[in-house]
Short mmCIF file of C-alpha atoms in Angstrom, two decimals:
data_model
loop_
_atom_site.label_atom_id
_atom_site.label_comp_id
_atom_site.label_asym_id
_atom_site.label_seq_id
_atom_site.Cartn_x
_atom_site.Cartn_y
_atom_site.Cartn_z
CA UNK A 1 -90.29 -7.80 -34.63
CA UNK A 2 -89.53 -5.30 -37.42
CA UNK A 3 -89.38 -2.84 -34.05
CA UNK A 4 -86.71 -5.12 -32.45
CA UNK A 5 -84.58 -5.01 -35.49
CA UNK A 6 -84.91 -1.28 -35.80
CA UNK A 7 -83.55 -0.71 -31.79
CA UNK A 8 -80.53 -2.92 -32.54
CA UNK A 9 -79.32 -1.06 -35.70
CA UNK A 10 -79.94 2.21 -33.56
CA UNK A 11 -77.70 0.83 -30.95
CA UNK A 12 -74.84 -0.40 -33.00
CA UNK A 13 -74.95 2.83 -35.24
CA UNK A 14 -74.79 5.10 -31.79
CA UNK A 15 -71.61 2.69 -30.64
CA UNK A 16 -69.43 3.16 -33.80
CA UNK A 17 -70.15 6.49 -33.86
CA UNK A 18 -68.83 7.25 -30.15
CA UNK A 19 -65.82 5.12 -31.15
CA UNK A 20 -65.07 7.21 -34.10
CA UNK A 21 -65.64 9.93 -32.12
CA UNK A 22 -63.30 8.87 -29.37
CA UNK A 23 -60.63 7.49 -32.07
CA UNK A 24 -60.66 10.99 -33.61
CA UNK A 25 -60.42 13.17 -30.56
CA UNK A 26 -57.24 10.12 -29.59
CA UNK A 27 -55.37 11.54 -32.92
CA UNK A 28 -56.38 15.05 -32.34
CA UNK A 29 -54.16 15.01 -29.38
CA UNK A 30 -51.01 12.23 -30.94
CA UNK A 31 -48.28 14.68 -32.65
CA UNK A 32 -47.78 13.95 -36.44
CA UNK A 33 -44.71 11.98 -36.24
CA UNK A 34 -47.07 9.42 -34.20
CA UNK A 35 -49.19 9.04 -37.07
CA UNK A 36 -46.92 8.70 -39.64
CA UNK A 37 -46.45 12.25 -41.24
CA UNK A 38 -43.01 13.51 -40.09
CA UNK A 39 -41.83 16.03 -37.53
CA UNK A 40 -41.43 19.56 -38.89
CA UNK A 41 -38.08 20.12 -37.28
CA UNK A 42 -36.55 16.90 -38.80
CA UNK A 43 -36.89 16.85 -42.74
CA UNK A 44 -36.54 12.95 -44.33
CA UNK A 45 -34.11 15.11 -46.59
CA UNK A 46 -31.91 15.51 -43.86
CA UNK A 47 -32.48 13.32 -41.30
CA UNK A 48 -33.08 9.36 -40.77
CA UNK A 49 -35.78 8.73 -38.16
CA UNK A 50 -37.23 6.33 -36.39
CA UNK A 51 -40.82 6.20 -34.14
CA UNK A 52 -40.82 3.44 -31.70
CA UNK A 53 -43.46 2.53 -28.85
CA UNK A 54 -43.63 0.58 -25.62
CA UNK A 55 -46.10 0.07 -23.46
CA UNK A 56 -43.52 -0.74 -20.44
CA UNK A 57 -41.42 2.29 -19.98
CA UNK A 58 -40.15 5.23 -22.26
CA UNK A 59 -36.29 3.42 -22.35
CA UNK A 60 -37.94 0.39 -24.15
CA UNK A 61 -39.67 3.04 -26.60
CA UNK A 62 -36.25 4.51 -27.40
CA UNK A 63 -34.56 1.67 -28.18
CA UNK A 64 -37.47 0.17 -30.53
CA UNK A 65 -37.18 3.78 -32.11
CA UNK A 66 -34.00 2.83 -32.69
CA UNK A 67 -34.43 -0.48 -34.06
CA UNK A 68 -36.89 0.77 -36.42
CA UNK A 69 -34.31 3.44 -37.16
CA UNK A 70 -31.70 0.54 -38.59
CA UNK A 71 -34.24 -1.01 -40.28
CA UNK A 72 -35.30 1.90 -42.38
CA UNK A 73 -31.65 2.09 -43.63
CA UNK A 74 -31.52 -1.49 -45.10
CA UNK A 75 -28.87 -3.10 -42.24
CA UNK A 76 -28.81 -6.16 -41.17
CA UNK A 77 -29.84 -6.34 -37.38
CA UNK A 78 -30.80 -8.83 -35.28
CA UNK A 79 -33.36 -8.09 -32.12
CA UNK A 80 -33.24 -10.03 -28.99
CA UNK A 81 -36.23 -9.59 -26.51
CA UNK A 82 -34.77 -9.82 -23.07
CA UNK A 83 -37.42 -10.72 -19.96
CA UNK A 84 -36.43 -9.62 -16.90
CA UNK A 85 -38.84 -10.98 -13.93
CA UNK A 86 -38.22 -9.88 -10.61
CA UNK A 87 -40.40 -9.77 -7.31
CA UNK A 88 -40.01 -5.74 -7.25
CA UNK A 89 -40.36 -5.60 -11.44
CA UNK A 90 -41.36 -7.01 -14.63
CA UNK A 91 -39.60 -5.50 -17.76
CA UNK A 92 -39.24 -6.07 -21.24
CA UNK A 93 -36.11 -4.49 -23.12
CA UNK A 94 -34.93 -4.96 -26.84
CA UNK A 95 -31.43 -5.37 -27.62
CA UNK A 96 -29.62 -4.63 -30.27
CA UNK A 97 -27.29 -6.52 -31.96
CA UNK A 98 -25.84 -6.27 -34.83
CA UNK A 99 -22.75 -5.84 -37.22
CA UNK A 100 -23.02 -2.25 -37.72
CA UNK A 101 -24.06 -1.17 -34.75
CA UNK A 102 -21.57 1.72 -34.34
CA UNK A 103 -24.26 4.00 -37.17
CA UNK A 104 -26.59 4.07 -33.88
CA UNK A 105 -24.03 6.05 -31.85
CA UNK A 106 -25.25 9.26 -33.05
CA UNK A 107 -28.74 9.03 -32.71
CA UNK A 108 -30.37 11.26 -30.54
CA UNK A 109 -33.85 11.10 -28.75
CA UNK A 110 -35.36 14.10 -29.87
CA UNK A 111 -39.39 13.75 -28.90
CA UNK A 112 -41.38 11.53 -27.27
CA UNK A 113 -45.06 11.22 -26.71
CA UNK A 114 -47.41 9.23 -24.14
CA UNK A 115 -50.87 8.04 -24.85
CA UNK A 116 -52.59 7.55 -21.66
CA UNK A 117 -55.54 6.32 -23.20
CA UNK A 118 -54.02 3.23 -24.21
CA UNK A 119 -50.81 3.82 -21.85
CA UNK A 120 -48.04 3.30 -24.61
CA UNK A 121 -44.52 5.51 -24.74
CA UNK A 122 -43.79 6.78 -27.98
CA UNK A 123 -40.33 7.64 -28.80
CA UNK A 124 -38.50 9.97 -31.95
CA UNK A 125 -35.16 9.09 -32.56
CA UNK A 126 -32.77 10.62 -35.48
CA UNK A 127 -29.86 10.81 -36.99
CA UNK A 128 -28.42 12.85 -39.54
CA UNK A 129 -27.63 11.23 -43.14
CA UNK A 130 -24.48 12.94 -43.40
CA UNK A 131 -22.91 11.00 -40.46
CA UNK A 132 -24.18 8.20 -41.45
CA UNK A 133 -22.55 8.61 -45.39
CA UNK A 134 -19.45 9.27 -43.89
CA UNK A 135 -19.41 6.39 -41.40
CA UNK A 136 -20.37 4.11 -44.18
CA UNK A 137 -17.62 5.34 -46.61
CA UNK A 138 -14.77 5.07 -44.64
CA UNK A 139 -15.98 1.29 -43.49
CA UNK A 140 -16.46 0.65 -47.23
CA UNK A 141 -12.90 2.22 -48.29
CA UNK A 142 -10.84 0.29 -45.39
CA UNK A 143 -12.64 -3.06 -46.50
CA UNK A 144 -11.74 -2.47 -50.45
CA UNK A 145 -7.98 -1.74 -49.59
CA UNK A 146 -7.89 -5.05 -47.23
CA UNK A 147 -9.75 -6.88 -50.51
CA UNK A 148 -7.53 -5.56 -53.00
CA UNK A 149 -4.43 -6.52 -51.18
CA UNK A 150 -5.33 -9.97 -50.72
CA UNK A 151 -6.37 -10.48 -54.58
CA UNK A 152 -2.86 -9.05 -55.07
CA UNK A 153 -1.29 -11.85 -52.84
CA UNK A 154 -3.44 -14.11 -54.14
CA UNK A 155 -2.49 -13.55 -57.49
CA UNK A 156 0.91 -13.55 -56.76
CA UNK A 157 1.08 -17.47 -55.30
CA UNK A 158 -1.06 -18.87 -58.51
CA UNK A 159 1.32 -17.36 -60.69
CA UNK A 160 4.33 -19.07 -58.95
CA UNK A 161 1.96 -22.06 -58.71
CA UNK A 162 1.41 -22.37 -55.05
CA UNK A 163 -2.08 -23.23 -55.29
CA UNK A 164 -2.88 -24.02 -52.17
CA UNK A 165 -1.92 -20.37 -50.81
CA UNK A 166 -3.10 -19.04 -53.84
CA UNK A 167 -6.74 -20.76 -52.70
CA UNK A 168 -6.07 -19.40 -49.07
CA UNK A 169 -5.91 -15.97 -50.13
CA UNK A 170 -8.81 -15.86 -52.87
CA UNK A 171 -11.09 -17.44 -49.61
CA UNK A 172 -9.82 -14.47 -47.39
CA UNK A 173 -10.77 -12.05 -50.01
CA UNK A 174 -14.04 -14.08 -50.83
CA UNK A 175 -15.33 -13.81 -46.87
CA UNK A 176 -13.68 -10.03 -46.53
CA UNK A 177 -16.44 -9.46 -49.50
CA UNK A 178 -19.13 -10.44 -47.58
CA UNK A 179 -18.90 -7.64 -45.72
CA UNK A 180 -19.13 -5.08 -48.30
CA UNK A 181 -22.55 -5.81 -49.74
CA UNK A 182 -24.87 -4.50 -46.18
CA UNK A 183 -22.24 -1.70 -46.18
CA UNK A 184 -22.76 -0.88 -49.74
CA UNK A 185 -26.67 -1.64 -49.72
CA UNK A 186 -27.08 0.79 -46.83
CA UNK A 187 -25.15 3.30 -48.40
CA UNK A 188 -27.09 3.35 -51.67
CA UNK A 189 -29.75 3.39 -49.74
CA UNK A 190 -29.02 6.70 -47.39
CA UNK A 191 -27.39 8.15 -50.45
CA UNK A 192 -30.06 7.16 -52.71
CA UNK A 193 -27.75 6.67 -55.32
CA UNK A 194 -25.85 3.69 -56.70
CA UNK A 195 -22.23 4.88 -56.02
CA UNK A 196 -20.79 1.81 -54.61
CA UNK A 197 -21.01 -1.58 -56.49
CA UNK A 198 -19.82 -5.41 -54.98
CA UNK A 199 -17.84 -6.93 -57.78
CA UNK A 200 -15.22 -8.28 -55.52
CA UNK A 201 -17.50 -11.09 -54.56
CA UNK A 202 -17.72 -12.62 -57.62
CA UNK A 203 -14.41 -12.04 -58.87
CA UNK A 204 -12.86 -14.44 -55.81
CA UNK A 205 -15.68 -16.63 -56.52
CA UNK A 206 -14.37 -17.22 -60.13
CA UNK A 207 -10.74 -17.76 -59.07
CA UNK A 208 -11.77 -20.10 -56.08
CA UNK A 209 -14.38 -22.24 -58.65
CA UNK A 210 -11.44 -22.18 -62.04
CA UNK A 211 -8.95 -23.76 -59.46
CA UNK A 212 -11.22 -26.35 -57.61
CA UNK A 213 -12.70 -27.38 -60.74
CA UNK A 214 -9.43 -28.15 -62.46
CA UNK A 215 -8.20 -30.20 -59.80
CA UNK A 216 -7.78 -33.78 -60.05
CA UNK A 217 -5.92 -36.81 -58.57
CA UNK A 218 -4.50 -39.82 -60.67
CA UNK A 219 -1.85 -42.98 -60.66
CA UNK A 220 1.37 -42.92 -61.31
CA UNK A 221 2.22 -46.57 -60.58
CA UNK A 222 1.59 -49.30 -58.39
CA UNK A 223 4.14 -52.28 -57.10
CA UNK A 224 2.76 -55.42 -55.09
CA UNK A 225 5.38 -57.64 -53.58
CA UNK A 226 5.10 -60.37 -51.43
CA UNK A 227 5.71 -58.78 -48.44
CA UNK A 228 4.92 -54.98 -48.96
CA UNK A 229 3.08 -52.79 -51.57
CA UNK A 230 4.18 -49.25 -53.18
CA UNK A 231 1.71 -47.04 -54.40
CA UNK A 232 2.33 -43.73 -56.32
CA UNK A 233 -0.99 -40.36 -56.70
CA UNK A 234 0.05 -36.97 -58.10
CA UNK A 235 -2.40 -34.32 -57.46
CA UNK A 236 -2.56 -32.35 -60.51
CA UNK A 237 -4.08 -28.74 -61.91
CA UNK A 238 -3.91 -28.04 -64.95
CA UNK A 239 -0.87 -30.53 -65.98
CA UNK A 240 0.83 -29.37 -62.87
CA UNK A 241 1.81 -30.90 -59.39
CA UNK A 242 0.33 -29.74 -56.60
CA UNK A 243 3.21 -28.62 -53.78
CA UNK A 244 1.76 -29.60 -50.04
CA UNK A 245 -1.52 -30.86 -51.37
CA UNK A 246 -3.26 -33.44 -48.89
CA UNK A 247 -3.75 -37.09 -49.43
CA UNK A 248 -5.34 -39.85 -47.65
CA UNK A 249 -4.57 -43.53 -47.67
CA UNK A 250 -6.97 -45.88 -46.51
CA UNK A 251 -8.23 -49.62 -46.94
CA UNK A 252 -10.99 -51.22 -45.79
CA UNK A 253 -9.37 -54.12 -43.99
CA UNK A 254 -7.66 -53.60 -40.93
CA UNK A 255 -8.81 -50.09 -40.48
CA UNK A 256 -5.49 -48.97 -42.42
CA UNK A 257 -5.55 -45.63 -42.94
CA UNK A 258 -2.38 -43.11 -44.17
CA UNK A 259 -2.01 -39.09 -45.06
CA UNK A 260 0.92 -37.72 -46.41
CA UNK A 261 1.32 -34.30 -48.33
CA UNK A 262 2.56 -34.34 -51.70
CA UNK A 263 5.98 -33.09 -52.89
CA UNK A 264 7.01 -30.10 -54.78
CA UNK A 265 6.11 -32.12 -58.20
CA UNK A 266 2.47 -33.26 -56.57
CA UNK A 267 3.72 -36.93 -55.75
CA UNK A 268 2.28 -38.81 -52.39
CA UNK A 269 3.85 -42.20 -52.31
CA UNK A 270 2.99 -45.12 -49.00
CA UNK A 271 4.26 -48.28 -49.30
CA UNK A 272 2.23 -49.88 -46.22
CA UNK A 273 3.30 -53.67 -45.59
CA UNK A 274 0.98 -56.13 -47.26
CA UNK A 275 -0.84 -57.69 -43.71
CA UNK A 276 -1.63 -54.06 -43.12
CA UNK A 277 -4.45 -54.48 -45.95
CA UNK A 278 -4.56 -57.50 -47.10
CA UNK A 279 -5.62 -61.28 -45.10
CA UNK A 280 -3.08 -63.51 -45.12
CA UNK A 281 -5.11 -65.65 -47.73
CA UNK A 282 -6.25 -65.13 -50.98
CA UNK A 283 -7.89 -61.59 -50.60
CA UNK A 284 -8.87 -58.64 -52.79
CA UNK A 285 -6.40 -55.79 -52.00
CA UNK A 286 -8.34 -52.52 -52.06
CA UNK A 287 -7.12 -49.21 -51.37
CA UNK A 288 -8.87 -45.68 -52.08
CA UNK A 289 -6.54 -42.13 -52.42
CA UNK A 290 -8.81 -39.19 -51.32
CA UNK A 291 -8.45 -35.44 -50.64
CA UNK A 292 -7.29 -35.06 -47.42
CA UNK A 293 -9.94 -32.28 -46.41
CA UNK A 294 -9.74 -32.45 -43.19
CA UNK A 295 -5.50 -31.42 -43.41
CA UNK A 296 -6.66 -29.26 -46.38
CA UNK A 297 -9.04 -26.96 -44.40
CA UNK A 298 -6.27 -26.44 -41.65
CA UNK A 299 -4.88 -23.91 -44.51
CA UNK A 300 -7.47 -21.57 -43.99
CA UNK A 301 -8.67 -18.99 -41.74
CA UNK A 302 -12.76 -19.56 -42.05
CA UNK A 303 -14.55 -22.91 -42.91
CA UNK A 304 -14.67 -24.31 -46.29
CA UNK A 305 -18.00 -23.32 -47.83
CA UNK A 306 -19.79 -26.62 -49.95
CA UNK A 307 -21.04 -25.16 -52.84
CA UNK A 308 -17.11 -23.67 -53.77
CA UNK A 309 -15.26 -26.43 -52.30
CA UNK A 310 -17.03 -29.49 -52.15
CA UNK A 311 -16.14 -30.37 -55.94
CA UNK A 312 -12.95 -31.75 -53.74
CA UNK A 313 -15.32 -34.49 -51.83
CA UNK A 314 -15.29 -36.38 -55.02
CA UNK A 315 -12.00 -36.77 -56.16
CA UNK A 316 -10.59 -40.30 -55.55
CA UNK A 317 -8.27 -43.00 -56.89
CA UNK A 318 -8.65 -46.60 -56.19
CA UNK A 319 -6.12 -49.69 -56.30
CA UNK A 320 -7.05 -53.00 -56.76
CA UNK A 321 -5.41 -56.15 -56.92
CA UNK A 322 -5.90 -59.76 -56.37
CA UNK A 323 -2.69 -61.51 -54.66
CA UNK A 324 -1.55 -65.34 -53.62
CA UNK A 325 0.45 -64.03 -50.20
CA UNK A 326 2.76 -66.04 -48.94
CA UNK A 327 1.37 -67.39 -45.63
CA UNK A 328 5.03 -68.00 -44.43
CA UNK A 329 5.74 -63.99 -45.09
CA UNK A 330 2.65 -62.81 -44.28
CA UNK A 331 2.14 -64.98 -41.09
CA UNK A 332 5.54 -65.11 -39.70
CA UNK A 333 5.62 -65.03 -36.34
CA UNK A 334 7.23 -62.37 -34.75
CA UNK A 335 10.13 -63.94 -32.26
CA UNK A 336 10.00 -62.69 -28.38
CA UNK A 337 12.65 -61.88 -27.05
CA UNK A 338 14.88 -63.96 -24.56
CA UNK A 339 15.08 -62.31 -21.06
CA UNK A 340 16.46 -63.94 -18.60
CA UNK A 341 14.87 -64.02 -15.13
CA UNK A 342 15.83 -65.07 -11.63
CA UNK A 343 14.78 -68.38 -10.52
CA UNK A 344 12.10 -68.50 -7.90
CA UNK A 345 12.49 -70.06 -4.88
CA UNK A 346 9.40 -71.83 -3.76
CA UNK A 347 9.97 -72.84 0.31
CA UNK A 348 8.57 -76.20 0.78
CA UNK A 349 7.29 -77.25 3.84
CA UNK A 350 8.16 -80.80 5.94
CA UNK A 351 6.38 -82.54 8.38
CA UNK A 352 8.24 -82.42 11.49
CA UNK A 353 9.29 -85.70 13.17
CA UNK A 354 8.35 -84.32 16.43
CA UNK A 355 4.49 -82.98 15.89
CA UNK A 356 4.50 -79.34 16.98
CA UNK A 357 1.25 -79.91 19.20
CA UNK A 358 1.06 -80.80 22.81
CA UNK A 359 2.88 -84.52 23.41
CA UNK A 360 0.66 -87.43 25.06
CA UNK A 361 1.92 -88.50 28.09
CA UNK A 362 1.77 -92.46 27.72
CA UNK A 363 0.13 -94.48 30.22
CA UNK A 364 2.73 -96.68 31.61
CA UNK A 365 5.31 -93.58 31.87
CA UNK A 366 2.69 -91.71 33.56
CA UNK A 367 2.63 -94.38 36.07
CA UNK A 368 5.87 -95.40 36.58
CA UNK A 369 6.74 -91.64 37.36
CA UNK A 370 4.04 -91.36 40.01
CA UNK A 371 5.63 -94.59 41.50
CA UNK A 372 8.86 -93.02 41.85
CA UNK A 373 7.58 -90.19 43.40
CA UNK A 374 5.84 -92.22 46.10
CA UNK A 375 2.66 -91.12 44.98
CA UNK A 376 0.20 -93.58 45.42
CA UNK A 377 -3.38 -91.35 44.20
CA UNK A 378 -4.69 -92.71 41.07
CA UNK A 379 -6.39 -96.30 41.84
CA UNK A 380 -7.27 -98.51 38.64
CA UNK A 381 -9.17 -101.16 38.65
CA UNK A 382 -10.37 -103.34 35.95
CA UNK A 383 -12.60 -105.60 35.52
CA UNK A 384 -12.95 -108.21 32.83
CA UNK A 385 -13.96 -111.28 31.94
#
């Protein structure tokens, strides 16, 4: 037994050693940048690089190279495996797709290896980190001009109290921002060096959050009449009308619903007829004032993000009232009109005096006629008793 045991650690100490053995004469032949160490003729310093493999073709290897290249410079990217199955072919490609793609337009192939031990395609792909700086910069400068303007404009309507454009603009600026930060991570990142800093992002955040959170709806006065009821919301911020802003109307009963934009002082008035929400009995009259979101986001150019505008959601005004309506107003029937139509004529069908059918020839006629024609044929004879 203790013979058995000493064969089988022979034999598994003789097959790890050919497998280092093979492993090690494997590297001896892969080129550094394979393993991990860099290529001579392409210093990190200089140069961003990227080592891809496939084990389909050397195409596939180049552009995972390249994928690995975006990665390694902090952009966002999204990869897409694309199957292609064909009776002559089976290939699997990655594409790229991203926002910045245009930063892989000058990378360059520049080795390549094949491992026909394991058959796998190794590719090198580079690109200088000068290019890439410069590319990056002038991306970064265009989209702070565009976000500067707009906090201009911006600024401009809240100061003449249009709040609504004033919104519009700080929103623009707010999604023009989101652009900057993968821009101005990768460039920190190539650069190695915090040059760049996003601070318009939270600046339009501030201005977008101090106006939504200062908005607010309430009454200015309510009439019920017998026959029809007038009903008064401002839409206020910061003691001042809104100009434009959206309301809607709406009531329970009847499915009545209303929206109207305020005036220049912030006022949305209705004065919707009493059976339009209310029974013609007693009946609670109930009708709810809300933001108008749906008008409201027609304003802007991207959708309405929750967390800055859905403050707005919860802003409401209610009316309520309990009112003895006048069945005779409230039920009055409405009176048709009087058109006058030609009379139709209905033909009306007589029996005939004469029956249209075939006529009988009577018995004694028929007989009298045959007489007079000497016609002597038909003998009768009957018999009775």
């Amino acid at each position: 037994m203790k013979e058995l045991f000493t064969f089988i650690l022979l034999v598994m100490f003789w097959f790890i050693f050919i497998f280092l053995i093979n492993i090690s004469i494997a590297n001896a032949d892969a080129p550094d940048w394979v393993l991990g160490k860099g290529h001579k003729s392409f210093p990190d310093s200089k140069y961003l690089v990227g080592v891809g493999l496939s084990d389909k073709s050397p195409i596939t290897a180049s552009e995972s190279a390249r994928a690995e290249l975006i990665k390694s410079i902090r952009v966002k990217v999204n990869s897409v495996a694309l199957d292609y199955n064909s009776r002559d072919k089976s290939v699997s490609e990655s594409s790229i797709m991203s926002e910045t793609d245009f930063l892989l337009e000058g990378s360059q192939v520049k080795d390549g290896w094949y491992d026909s031990r394991n058959n796998l395609y190794y590719s090198f792909v580079v690109i200088e980190r000068k290019l890439v700086l410069e590319t990056l910069k002038a991306i970064i400068d265009n989209i702070l001009q565009s976000v500067a303007l707009m906090l201009r404009q911006g600024d401009a309507f809240y100061v003449n109290g249009d709040i609504i454009k004033a919104l519009v603009y700080y929103y623009d600026g707010y999604k023009e921002s989101e652009k900057l930060l993968p821009c101005i991570q990768t460039y920190n990142s190539v650069i190695m060096v915090n040059e760049y800093k996003n601070e318009y992002g939270i600046l339009f955040r501030e201005k977008i959050l101090n106006i939504v959170d200062n908005i607010y709806l309430e009454k200015v006065n309510k009439t019920l009449t017998v026959s029809k009821i007038y009903l008064n919301v401002r839409a206020m911020y910061n003691g001042r009308g809104i100009k434009n802003f959206p309301i809607k109307f709406s009531s329970g009963y009847n499915r009545y619903s209303e929206r109207i934009l305020c005036n220049r002082v912030g006022e949305c008035v209705v004065n919707p007829r009493i059976t339009k929400v209310a029974h013609v009995d007693d009946a609670d009259i109930s009708i709810k004032a809300v933001v108008d979101l749906q008008t409201f986001e027609r304003h802007f150019n991207h959708s309405l993000k929750k967390n800055l505008f859905g403050r707005l959601e919860l802003l409401s005004v209610s009316f309520n009232a309990r009112k003895r309506i006048n069945k005779s107003v409230a039920s009055q029937p409405i009176q048709p009109k009087r058109t006058f139509q030609q009379p139709v004529k209905f033909r009306t069908f007589y029996k005939n005096d004469i029956g249209l059918g075939p006529l009988r020839r009577p018995f004694f006629i028929d007989r009298w006629k045959a007489r007079q024609r000497g016609y002597h044929g038909n003998v009768n004879i009957r018999i009775g008793w």
